[in-house]
Coordinates of C-alpha atoms in Angstrom, one line a residue:
Chain G
M1 CA 98.5 144.7 -9.2
L2 CA 95.2 146.3 -10.4
H3 CA 91.9 147.7 -8.8
I4 CA 88.4 146.9 -8.9
G5 CA 86.2 149.8 -7.2
N6 CA 88.2 150.4 -4.3
E7 CA 89.7 147.1 -3.7
K8 CA 93.3 146.3 -4.3
V9 CA 93.6 142.6 -5.7
S10 CA 96.2 140.5 -6.8
L11 CA 94.8 138.9 -9.8
C12 CA 91.8 138.7 -11.7
S13 CA 88.4 140.1 -10.6
G14 CA 85.1 140.5 -12.6
V15 CA 86.5 138.7 -15.6
N16 CA 84.5 139.0 -18.5
R17 CA 83.5 135.7 -19.9
R18 CA 83.9 136.7 -23.6
S19 CA 87.2 137.9 -22.7
F20 CA 88.1 134.2 -20.9
L21 CA 86.9 132.6 -24.0
Q22 CA 89.6 134.5 -26.3
V23 CA 92.3 133.5 -24.0
G24 CA 93.2 130.6 -26.2
A25 CA 93.7 132.8 -29.0
A26 CA 95.5 135.4 -27.3
G27 CA 98.1 132.8 -25.8
M28 CA 99.1 132.2 -29.5
A29 CA 99.7 135.7 -30.1
G30 CA 102.0 135.8 -27.1
L31 CA 99.8 137.2 -24.1
T32 CA 99.9 135.3 -20.9
L33 CA 96.8 134.5 -19.3
P34 CA 97.2 136.7 -16.1
T35 CA 98.4 139.6 -18.3
L36 CA 95.1 139.2 -20.3
I37 CA 93.0 139.0 -17.3
K38 CA 94.4 142.0 -15.9
L39 CA 93.9 144.0 -18.9
E40 CA 90.3 142.9 -19.1
A41 CA 89.1 142.9 -15.5
A42 CA 89.5 146.4 -14.6
G43 CA 86.2 147.7 -15.9
A44 CA 84.3 144.2 -15.8
V45 CA 82.1 145.5 -12.8
D46 CA 81.3 149.1 -13.0
D47 CA 79.0 149.9 -10.1
S48 CA 78.5 153.5 -11.3
K49 CA 76.3 151.9 -13.8
A50 CA 74.4 149.7 -11.5
K51 CA 70.8 151.3 -10.5
I52 CA 70.8 149.1 -7.4
K53 CA 73.8 149.9 -5.1
N54 CA 72.9 147.9 -1.9
C55 CA 71.2 144.9 -0.6
I56 CA 69.8 144.2 2.9
T57 CA 68.7 140.6 3.6
L58 CA 66.5 139.7 6.3
F59 CA 67.5 136.2 7.3
L60 CA 64.6 134.5 9.3
V61 CA 66.5 131.9 11.3
G62 CA 64.2 128.6 12.0
S63 CA 62.0 129.4 9.1
P64 CA 58.5 130.4 9.3
G65 CA 55.6 128.1 8.2
H66 CA 54.7 129.2 4.7
L67 CA 51.0 128.0 5.6
D68 CA 51.1 130.4 8.7
T69 CA 52.3 133.4 6.7
W70 CA 52.7 134.2 3.2
D71 CA 51.0 131.3 1.5
M72 CA 48.0 130.4 3.4
K73 CA 45.5 127.6 2.3
P74 CA 42.2 128.7 3.9
E75 CA 40.3 126.0 2.1
A76 CA 42.6 123.3 3.5
P77 CA 41.5 120.9 6.1
D78 CA 41.8 121.9 9.8
D79 CA 45.2 120.0 10.5
I80 CA 46.9 121.7 7.5
R81 CA 45.5 125.4 7.4
G82 CA 46.6 126.4 11.1
A83 CA 45.2 128.6 13.6
F84 CA 45.6 131.9 11.6
K85 CA 43.2 133.5 8.8
P86 CA 44.3 135.5 5.7
I87 CA 43.4 139.0 5.1
D88 CA 43.4 141.1 1.9
T89 CA 46.5 142.9 0.9
N90 CA 46.4 146.3 -1.2
V91 CA 47.1 143.8 -4.2
P92 CA 43.7 142.3 -5.4
G93 CA 44.1 138.7 -5.3
I94 CA 47.2 138.3 -3.0
Q95 CA 46.1 137.6 0.9
I96 CA 48.7 137.0 3.7
C97 CA 48.4 136.5 7.4
E98 CA 46.3 138.4 9.5
H99 CA 49.3 139.0 11.9
F100 CA 51.1 141.0 9.0
P101 CA 48.4 143.8 8.8
R102 CA 51.1 146.7 7.9
M103 CA 52.7 144.6 5.1
A104 CA 49.4 144.0 3.8
R105 CA 49.2 147.7 3.2
M106 CA 52.4 147.6 1.2
M107 CA 52.0 144.5 -0.9
D108 CA 52.2 146.6 -4.1
K109 CA 56.0 147.0 -3.5
V110 CA 56.5 143.4 -2.7
A111 CA 57.3 140.2 -4.9
L112 CA 56.5 137.0 -3.1
I113 CA 58.2 133.7 -4.5
R114 CA 55.7 131.0 -3.5
S115 CA 57.5 128.1 -5.3
L116 CA 60.9 128.0 -3.5
H117 CA 62.1 124.2 -2.8
H118 CA 65.3 122.4 -2.5
N119 CA 66.2 118.6 -1.8
T120 CA 69.5 118.3 -0.3
G121 CA 68.5 117.9 3.2
A122 CA 66.1 119.1 5.9
S123 CA 68.6 120.9 8.5
H124 CA 68.5 124.6 8.9
E125 CA 72.1 124.5 7.7
N126 CA 71.5 123.0 4.3
G127 CA 69.0 125.7 3.9
Q128 CA 71.3 128.6 5.2
R129 CA 74.0 127.4 2.8
W130 CA 71.6 127.5 -0.1
M131 CA 70.2 131.1 0.6
M132 CA 73.6 132.6 1.5
T133 CA 75.8 131.1 -1.2
G134 CA 73.8 129.7 -3.8
H135 CA 75.1 126.4 -3.1
D136 CA 75.1 123.4 -0.8
F137 CA 78.5 122.0 0.2
S138 CA 80.4 120.6 2.9
A139 CA 83.3 122.1 5.2
D140 CA 86.1 121.1 2.7
N141 CA 84.5 122.6 0.0
M142 CA 83.5 126.0 1.2
Q143 CA 81.6 128.6 -1.0
P144 CA 81.5 132.3 -0.2
Y145 CA 78.7 134.2 1.3
I146 CA 77.2 136.7 -0.8
G147 CA 78.0 139.7 0.9
S148 CA 81.7 138.5 0.6
V149 CA 81.4 138.3 -3.2
I150 CA 79.9 141.6 -3.4
S151 CA 82.6 143.1 -1.2
R152 CA 85.4 141.4 -3.4
M153 CA 83.7 142.6 -6.7
F154 CA 82.7 146.4 -5.8
G155 CA 85.0 147.3 -2.7
G156 CA 83.9 149.6 -0.1
R157 CA 82.3 153.1 -0.4
S158 CA 83.6 154.3 3.0
N159 CA 85.7 153.4 6.1
L160 CA 82.7 151.0 7.0
P161 CA 83.0 147.3 5.8
A162 CA 81.2 146.4 2.4
S163 CA 79.5 143.6 4.0
V164 CA 78.0 143.5 7.4
I165 CA 76.2 141.0 9.4
L166 CA 74.0 142.2 12.5
P167 CA 73.4 141.7 15.1
D168 CA 75.6 138.6 15.3
K169 CA 76.6 135.3 13.1
I170 CA 74.5 132.4 13.0
G171 CA 75.5 129.8 16.0
N172 CA 74.0 126.7 17.1
T173 CA 71.1 125.6 14.7
G174 CA 71.6 121.9 15.1
T175 CA 74.5 120.4 13.0
S176 CA 78.1 121.4 13.2
T177 CA 78.3 122.2 9.4
P178 CA 78.8 125.5 7.8
H179 CA 76.3 128.2 7.7
G180 CA 77.2 130.0 4.6
Q181 CA 78.3 133.3 6.0
D182 CA 82.1 132.9 5.5
P183 CA 84.4 134.5 2.7
A184 CA 85.7 130.9 1.9
W185 CA 88.5 131.3 -0.8
L186 CA 88.1 135.3 -1.1
G187 CA 90.0 135.6 2.1
S188 CA 89.7 137.5 5.6
G189 CA 89.8 140.8 3.6
H190 CA 86.1 140.0 2.7
Q191 CA 85.0 138.4 5.5
P192 CA 81.6 140.2 6.8
F193 CA 81.8 142.4 9.7
F194 CA 79.8 140.8 12.7
L195 CA 78.4 143.4 14.9
G196 CA 78.5 141.2 18.0
G197 CA 76.3 143.2 20.1
D198 CA 72.5 143.9 20.7
P199 CA 71.7 147.4 19.4
S200 CA 68.5 147.4 21.5
R201 CA 70.4 147.4 24.8
G202 CA 71.0 150.9 26.5
D203 CA 74.5 150.0 27.0
F204 CA 75.2 149.1 23.4
K205 CA 78.9 149.3 22.1
V206 CA 80.5 147.4 18.9
A207 CA 83.2 145.4 20.3
D208 CA 85.5 145.9 17.6
L209 CA 85.2 149.9 18.0
Q210 CA 86.5 149.8 21.5
P211 CA 90.1 150.2 21.5
P212 CA 91.6 147.4 23.9
A213 CA 92.2 148.9 27.6
G214 CA 95.0 151.2 27.9
Q215 CA 95.3 151.8 24.2
T216 CA 95.0 155.5 23.1
E217 CA 94.3 156.6 19.5
F218 CA 98.1 158.1 19.6
R219 CA 99.2 154.6 20.2
I220 CA 97.0 153.0 17.7
N221 CA 98.2 155.4 15.0
S222 CA 101.9 154.8 16.0
R223 CA 101.4 150.9 15.9
R224 CA 99.8 151.7 12.4
R225 CA 102.9 153.6 11.2
V226 CA 105.1 150.7 12.4
L227 CA 103.2 148.1 10.7
A228 CA 103.1 150.0 7.5
E229 CA 107.0 150.1 7.5
L230 CA 107.0 146.4 8.1
D231 CA 104.6 145.9 5.2
Q232 CA 107.0 147.8 2.8
L233 CA 109.8 145.3 3.8
Q234 CA 107.3 142.3 3.3
R235 CA 106.1 143.5 -0.2
R236 CA 109.0 141.9 -1.6
T237 CA 107.6 138.7 -1.1
E238 CA 104.0 139.8 -1.6
S239 CA 101.6 137.2 -2.0
S240 CA 97.6 137.1 -2.1
T241 CA 97.6 136.4 1.6
T242 CA 99.7 139.2 2.4
I243 CA 97.3 141.3 0.4
Q244 CA 94.3 139.9 2.3
R245 CA 96.0 140.4 5.5
D246 CA 96.7 144.1 4.6
T247 CA 93.3 144.8 3.7
A248 CA 91.9 143.2 6.9
Y249 CA 94.5 145.4 9.1
S250 CA 93.5 148.4 7.1
R251 CA 89.8 147.9 7.6
A252 CA 90.4 147.3 11.5
F253 CA 92.2 150.3 11.9
N254 CA 89.6 152.5 10.1
L255 CA 86.9 151.0 12.1
L256 CA 88.9 152.1 15.2
T257 CA 89.8 155.4 14.5
S258 CA 87.4 157.0 12.1
P259 CA 84.5 159.4 13.6
E260 CA 82.3 158.6 10.6
T261 CA 82.3 155.0 11.5
K262 CA 81.5 155.3 15.0
R263 CA 78.6 157.8 14.2
A264 CA 77.2 155.0 11.7
F265 CA 76.8 152.8 14.7
D266 CA 75.3 155.3 17.1
L267 CA 71.4 154.6 17.1
T268 CA 70.7 157.6 19.5
E269 CA 71.2 159.7 16.6
E270 CA 67.8 158.4 15.4
T271 CA 64.6 160.0 16.8
E272 CA 62.7 158.0 19.7
K273 CA 59.7 158.1 17.4
L274 CA 61.6 156.3 14.6
R275 CA 63.2 153.9 17.1
D276 CA 59.8 153.0 18.4
R277 CA 58.4 152.5 14.7
Y278 CA 61.3 149.8 14.1
G279 CA 60.3 148.2 17.6
R280 CA 62.4 148.4 20.6
N281 CA 63.7 145.0 20.1
T282 CA 67.1 143.2 18.9
F283 CA 65.7 142.7 15.4
G284 CA 63.9 146.0 15.0
Q285 CA 67.0 148.0 16.1
S286 CA 69.1 145.8 13.9
C287 CA 67.0 146.7 10.9
L288 CA 67.4 150.2 11.7
M289 CA 71.2 149.5 12.3
A290 CA 71.0 148.1 8.7
R291 CA 69.7 151.2 7.2
R292 CA 72.5 153.4 8.9
M293 CA 75.2 150.8 7.4
I294 CA 74.0 151.3 4.0
E295 CA 73.4 154.9 4.3
H296 CA 77.0 155.4 5.6
G297 CA 78.7 153.1 2.7
S298 CA 78.2 149.3 3.1
R299 CA 76.8 147.8 0.5
F300 CA 75.5 144.3 1.8
V301 CA 73.9 143.8 5.2
T302 CA 72.3 140.8 6.5
V303 CA 70.1 140.8 9.6
N304 CA 70.0 137.5 11.2
H305 CA 66.6 137.2 13.0
F306 CA 67.9 135.2 15.6
D307 CA 71.3 133.2 15.8
T308 CA 69.9 129.9 17.3
V309 CA 66.8 128.0 17.4
F310 CA 67.2 126.4 20.9
N311 CA 65.2 127.6 24.0
I312 CA 64.1 130.8 22.5
A313 CA 61.1 132.1 20.9
C314 CA 62.0 131.8 17.0
W315 CA 60.5 130.5 13.7
D316 CA 61.3 127.1 14.4
M317 CA 57.7 126.0 15.2
H318 CA 58.0 122.5 16.3
A319 CA 56.0 122.7 19.6
D320 CA 57.9 119.8 21.0
G321 CA 57.4 120.7 24.6
G322 CA 61.2 120.7 25.4
G323 CA 63.9 123.0 23.7
L324 CA 62.1 123.6 20.7
N325 CA 58.7 124.4 21.9
N326 CA 57.6 127.4 19.4
T327 CA 53.9 127.5 18.8
H328 CA 51.4 129.4 16.9
K329 CA 51.3 131.4 20.2
D330 CA 54.9 132.7 19.7
Y331 CA 54.0 133.6 16.0
E332 CA 50.8 135.6 17.0
N333 CA 52.4 137.4 20.1
L334 CA 55.9 138.1 19.2
L335 CA 57.4 136.9 15.8
C336 CA 55.0 138.0 13.4
P337 CA 54.3 141.5 14.9
Q338 CA 58.0 142.2 15.4
F339 CA 58.5 141.4 11.8
D340 CA 55.7 143.2 10.5
Q341 CA 56.6 146.3 12.4
A342 CA 60.5 146.1 11.5
F343 CA 60.1 145.3 7.9
T344 CA 57.8 147.8 6.8
A345 CA 59.5 150.5 8.9
L346 CA 62.6 149.7 7.0
V347 CA 60.8 150.1 3.7
E348 CA 59.2 153.2 4.7
D349 CA 62.6 154.7 6.0
L350 CA 64.4 153.8 2.9
E351 CA 61.9 155.3 0.9
G352 CA 61.7 158.5 3.0
R353 CA 65.3 159.0 2.4
G354 CA 65.4 158.2 -1.3
L355 CA 67.3 155.0 -0.7
L356 CA 64.7 152.4 -1.6
Q357 CA 65.3 152.8 -5.3
E358 CA 68.7 151.9 -4.8
T359 CA 68.5 149.3 -2.1
V360 CA 66.9 145.6 -2.9
I361 CA 65.5 143.9 0.5
A362 CA 65.3 140.3 0.4
V363 CA 63.5 138.3 3.0
L364 CA 65.0 134.9 3.0
S365 CA 64.6 131.6 5.4
E366 CA 66.0 128.2 5.2
F367 CA 62.8 126.1 4.2
G368 CA 59.4 126.0 4.7
R369 CA 57.3 124.0 7.3
T370 CA 55.1 120.7 7.0
P371 CA 51.9 121.3 5.8
K372 CA 50.3 118.8 8.1
L373 CA 50.4 119.9 11.8
N374 CA 52.2 117.7 14.0
A375 CA 50.7 115.7 16.9
R376 CA 51.4 118.8 19.0
G377 CA 50.0 121.5 16.9
G378 CA 53.5 122.5 15.5
R379 CA 55.3 122.2 12.0
D380 CA 58.2 120.5 11.3
H381 CA 61.3 121.3 8.5
Y382 CA 59.9 121.3 5.0
P383 CA 62.2 122.0 2.3
S384 CA 59.8 121.0 -0.5
A385 CA 58.1 124.2 -0.7
W386 CA 58.4 127.5 1.0
T387 CA 57.8 131.7 0.1
N388 CA 60.6 134.0 0.4
F389 CA 60.2 137.6 -1.1
F390 CA 61.7 140.7 -2.4
C391 CA 61.1 144.4 -2.2
G392 CA 63.0 147.8 -3.2
G393 CA 65.4 148.5 -5.8
N394 CA 64.0 147.7 -9.4
I395 CA 62.1 144.9 -7.8
K396 CA 58.5 144.5 -9.6
G397 CA 56.3 144.5 -6.6
G398 CA 52.6 143.6 -6.2
Q399 CA 53.0 140.0 -7.6
A400 CA 53.2 136.5 -6.2
I401 CA 55.6 134.4 -8.5
G402 CA 54.9 130.6 -8.7
S403 CA 52.5 128.8 -6.3
T404 CA 52.1 125.6 -4.5
D405 CA 49.2 122.8 -4.5
K406 CA 46.2 123.0 -2.5
I407 CA 47.9 122.1 0.6
G408 CA 51.2 123.9 0.1
A409 CA 53.0 120.4 -0.3
A410 CA 55.0 121.1 -3.5
P411 CA 55.4 123.9 -6.2
H412 CA 52.3 123.8 -8.5
D413 CA 53.8 125.9 -11.0
Y414 CA 57.1 127.8 -11.7
P415 CA 59.5 125.6 -9.1
I416 CA 62.4 127.7 -8.2
L417 CA 65.5 126.6 -6.7
P418 CA 67.7 128.7 -4.1
P419 CA 70.3 129.7 -6.7
R420 CA 67.9 131.8 -8.7
I421 CA 67.3 133.8 -5.5
L422 CA 71.2 134.7 -5.3
A423 CA 71.3 135.1 -9.3
S424 CA 68.4 137.6 -9.0
I425 CA 70.2 139.5 -6.2
Y426 CA 73.4 139.6 -8.2
H427 CA 71.5 140.7 -11.3
G428 CA 69.7 143.3 -9.1
M429 CA 72.9 144.8 -8.1
G430 CA 74.1 145.2 -11.8
I431 CA 76.2 142.1 -12.3
D432 CA 75.6 140.8 -15.9
L433 CA 76.0 137.1 -15.1
E434 CA 76.1 136.4 -18.8
T435 CA 79.2 138.4 -19.2
T436 CA 80.7 138.4 -15.9
M437 CA 82.8 135.9 -14.0
M438 CA 84.2 136.0 -10.5
P439 CA 87.5 135.0 -8.9
G440 CA 87.2 131.1 -8.0
P441 CA 90.0 129.2 -5.8
G442 CA 93.3 130.3 -6.7
G443 CA 91.9 133.2 -8.9
R444 CA 90.7 130.9 -11.5
P445 CA 87.4 132.6 -13.1
I446 CA 84.2 131.0 -12.3
R447 CA 80.4 131.8 -12.3
F448 CA 78.9 133.6 -9.6
V449 CA 76.1 131.0 -9.5
E450 CA 74.8 128.1 -11.6
A451 CA 71.4 129.8 -12.2
E452 CA 69.6 132.6 -14.0
P453 CA 67.8 135.5 -12.3
I454 CA 64.2 135.2 -12.1
P455 CA 63.1 137.5 -15.1
E456 CA 59.6 138.5 -13.6
L457 CA 61.0 140.1 -10.7
F458 CA 62.5 143.0 -12.7
Chain W
M1 CA 70.4 135.7 21.3
E2 CA 67.3 136.2 23.2
Q3 CA 65.3 139.3 21.7
V4 CA 65.9 142.2 24.2
L5 CA 62.9 144.3 24.6
E6 CA 64.0 147.8 25.6
G7 CA 62.6 150.1 28.3
T8 CA 59.1 150.2 29.9
P9 CA 56.3 151.2 27.4
K10 CA 53.8 153.6 28.3
A11 CA 50.7 155.2 26.5
E12 CA 47.7 157.4 27.2
I13 CA 44.4 156.6 26.3
T14 CA 41.1 158.8 26.7
L15 CA 37.2 158.1 26.5
D16 CA 34.7 159.9 24.7
G17 CA 31.1 158.1 25.2
R18 CA 32.0 154.6 24.9
R19 CA 34.9 155.3 22.3
V20 CA 38.6 155.0 23.4
T21 CA 41.5 156.7 21.7
R22 CA 45.2 155.8 22.3
G23 CA 48.2 157.7 21.7
D24 CA 51.5 156.1 20.6
V25 CA 53.3 153.5 22.7
S26 CA 56.7 154.4 23.8
P27 CA 59.2 152.7 23.7
D28 CA 57.2 150.5 21.7
W29 CA 58.4 146.7 21.9
G30 CA 57.0 145.7 18.5
S31 CA 55.0 142.8 19.9
K32 CA 51.4 142.2 20.0
L33 CA 49.1 145.3 21.0
Q34 CA 45.7 144.7 22.1
W35 CA 42.7 146.2 23.9
Q36 CA 41.7 144.4 27.1
I37 CA 38.0 144.8 27.8
R38 CA 36.7 144.0 31.3
R39 CA 33.2 144.2 32.8
D40 CA 32.6 144.2 36.2
G41 CA 36.1 143.6 36.9
K42 CA 36.3 140.4 34.5
E43 CA 38.1 140.0 31.3
I44 CA 35.3 139.3 28.5
A45 CA 37.5 140.3 25.2
T46 CA 40.5 141.5 23.7
A47 CA 41.0 143.3 20.5
P48 CA 44.0 144.0 18.1
A49 CA 45.1 147.6 18.8
R50 CA 48.3 148.1 16.6
M51 CA 46.4 149.3 13.4
A52 CA 43.8 151.7 14.6
M53 CA 44.2 154.6 17.2
T54 CA 40.4 154.3 18.2
F55 CA 38.2 151.4 19.5
E56 CA 34.8 151.0 20.5
Y57 CA 33.5 147.7 22.2
A58 CA 30.0 146.7 20.6
D59 CA 28.5 144.8 23.5
T60 CA 26.3 147.1 25.4
A61 CA 25.1 144.6 28.2
A62 CA 24.8 146.4 31.4
G63 CA 27.9 146.8 33.7
M64 CA 30.8 148.6 34.5
Y65 CA 33.4 148.4 31.7
E66 CA 37.1 149.1 32.2
I67 CA 39.5 149.5 29.0
V68 CA 43.3 149.2 29.3
L69 CA 46.0 148.9 26.3
Q70 CA 48.2 145.9 26.6
L71 CA 51.6 144.8 25.1
F72 CA 53.0 141.3 24.8
K73 CA 55.9 141.1 27.1
Y74 CA 58.2 138.2 26.2
V75 CA 60.5 137.1 28.9
N76 CA 61.0 133.6 27.5
Y77 CA 59.2 130.8 25.6
T78 CA 58.5 128.5 28.5
K79 CA 55.1 127.0 28.6
N80 CA 53.2 124.6 30.6
A81 CA 51.6 121.5 29.7
Q82 CA 48.6 123.1 28.4
G83 CA 50.8 125.3 26.2
E84 CA 50.2 128.4 28.0
Y85 CA 53.1 130.8 28.8
T86 CA 54.3 130.5 32.2
D87 CA 56.5 133.8 32.2
S88 CA 55.9 135.6 29.2
K89 CA 52.4 137.6 29.4
F90 CA 50.6 140.8 28.2
V91 CA 51.2 143.7 30.6
D92 CA 49.1 147.0 30.8
V93 CA 50.9 149.9 29.3
S94 CA 48.3 152.5 29.5
N95 CA 46.0 154.1 32.1
V96 CA 42.7 152.6 32.4
V97 CA 39.4 154.2 31.2
S98 CA 35.9 153.1 32.6
Y99 CA 32.3 153.6 31.6
T100 CA 28.8 152.1 32.8
T101 CA 26.0 151.1 30.7

């Protein structure tokens, strides 16, 4: 048994790659592999040395058109450039869409990556898997969500879960393949906590924080004691599954009984003015909740902007006249203003509280949208080019990394694949990807992601 | 999950000559905020209102002008064959000020 951060683990964690290579020689000297890994693992990821302690990802489900948002092509023909105009930002030479006026005033804090692309399929789920795990994969070869990896490597800092997804998990986005927000082999102890409610509603309560009807705190604590005694018996046959369940139980009890936890979820502690600044809508209040989660001890929070793409106003701008009928009007009147307000409020709020320097914000999506407008004026899925961006932490803002060609059809220079985004987040959070490995299936040490961080970001 | 817009937004606007000044909108849904300008009862223009607290309409053609602050109210994304919203719309969130030129 050993500890990484606050997390009790059964086998290796944060295995130093160099030490792993030494195993062959060590074996000859009489040390077994598990023993050596345990000896070397304990200090492999020391978060006290990490400048960046938290990450918030804003995941734009459906995916904004890059030509309508952060990679505009005003010189392109009518049927490509779209309905919107670019505006200057506070960084000379960088323009963005006119419907992000607040963001334009803080571009010096933002690093755009304009040459993202992938080629494994144009479904939403392909992109979700890439951006949530750094891999594309099928259901029989699940890869862990980055928040679960962070939970596994660093553990929690409080009774709050290390990894949280707001306001809910991604649901139906077209195919019944994984979305990449699962812990995979890391186990249920590192399952992200799904809020499962809408924090913008006046009657909002977190489902998992409400004891079942008839259960008092006394009865819950009594059950906890009985369970602890049973666990003592079961430890004779302890396995990694036992420990994962133990962790999940412990987390659930802490969520139910900790006053600190309940406070963290209580948005009424915020001023009306600040709540307005984020926007009184599901996304805005979820971004505010994300800040509270970080402030109270979570390490990795994802806000899903929408949980589906069907029959709602979202970024999936097909303009098909049916269940996928989002258009430029939805971008102009709802989506862009809502994002502009919530994103900039989050940055300002974190900065005002001294948390921005230790929190990296990553705004991610699944793909871009077709450069040429379709017959109905919409844009369809396009994984060959898109823009995402970083802010906060030790990110070097005020720059656009990579570019696309004249019509935004393909990367013009510095093409970047999704795993490098994940590698950059890990790197930003203090994990040295050259010297540190993570536990793979069965505890086998594996690399976090097969990619290098983007050096220009730091 | 549909985006839930919380509460009923309100704001105060005041007029000084032809210049109109707004206070904060609260609760603020965070959707598009605009000035609506009407002349002799008919809408003649809209202008973005999110980034500035004051606004002056440049046109001085003769008539009775009314100005009001509007916020986009999302109900659903349903649109007609012309692509216009059928249920979602801009709603007045302030008092109306008026002047005559």
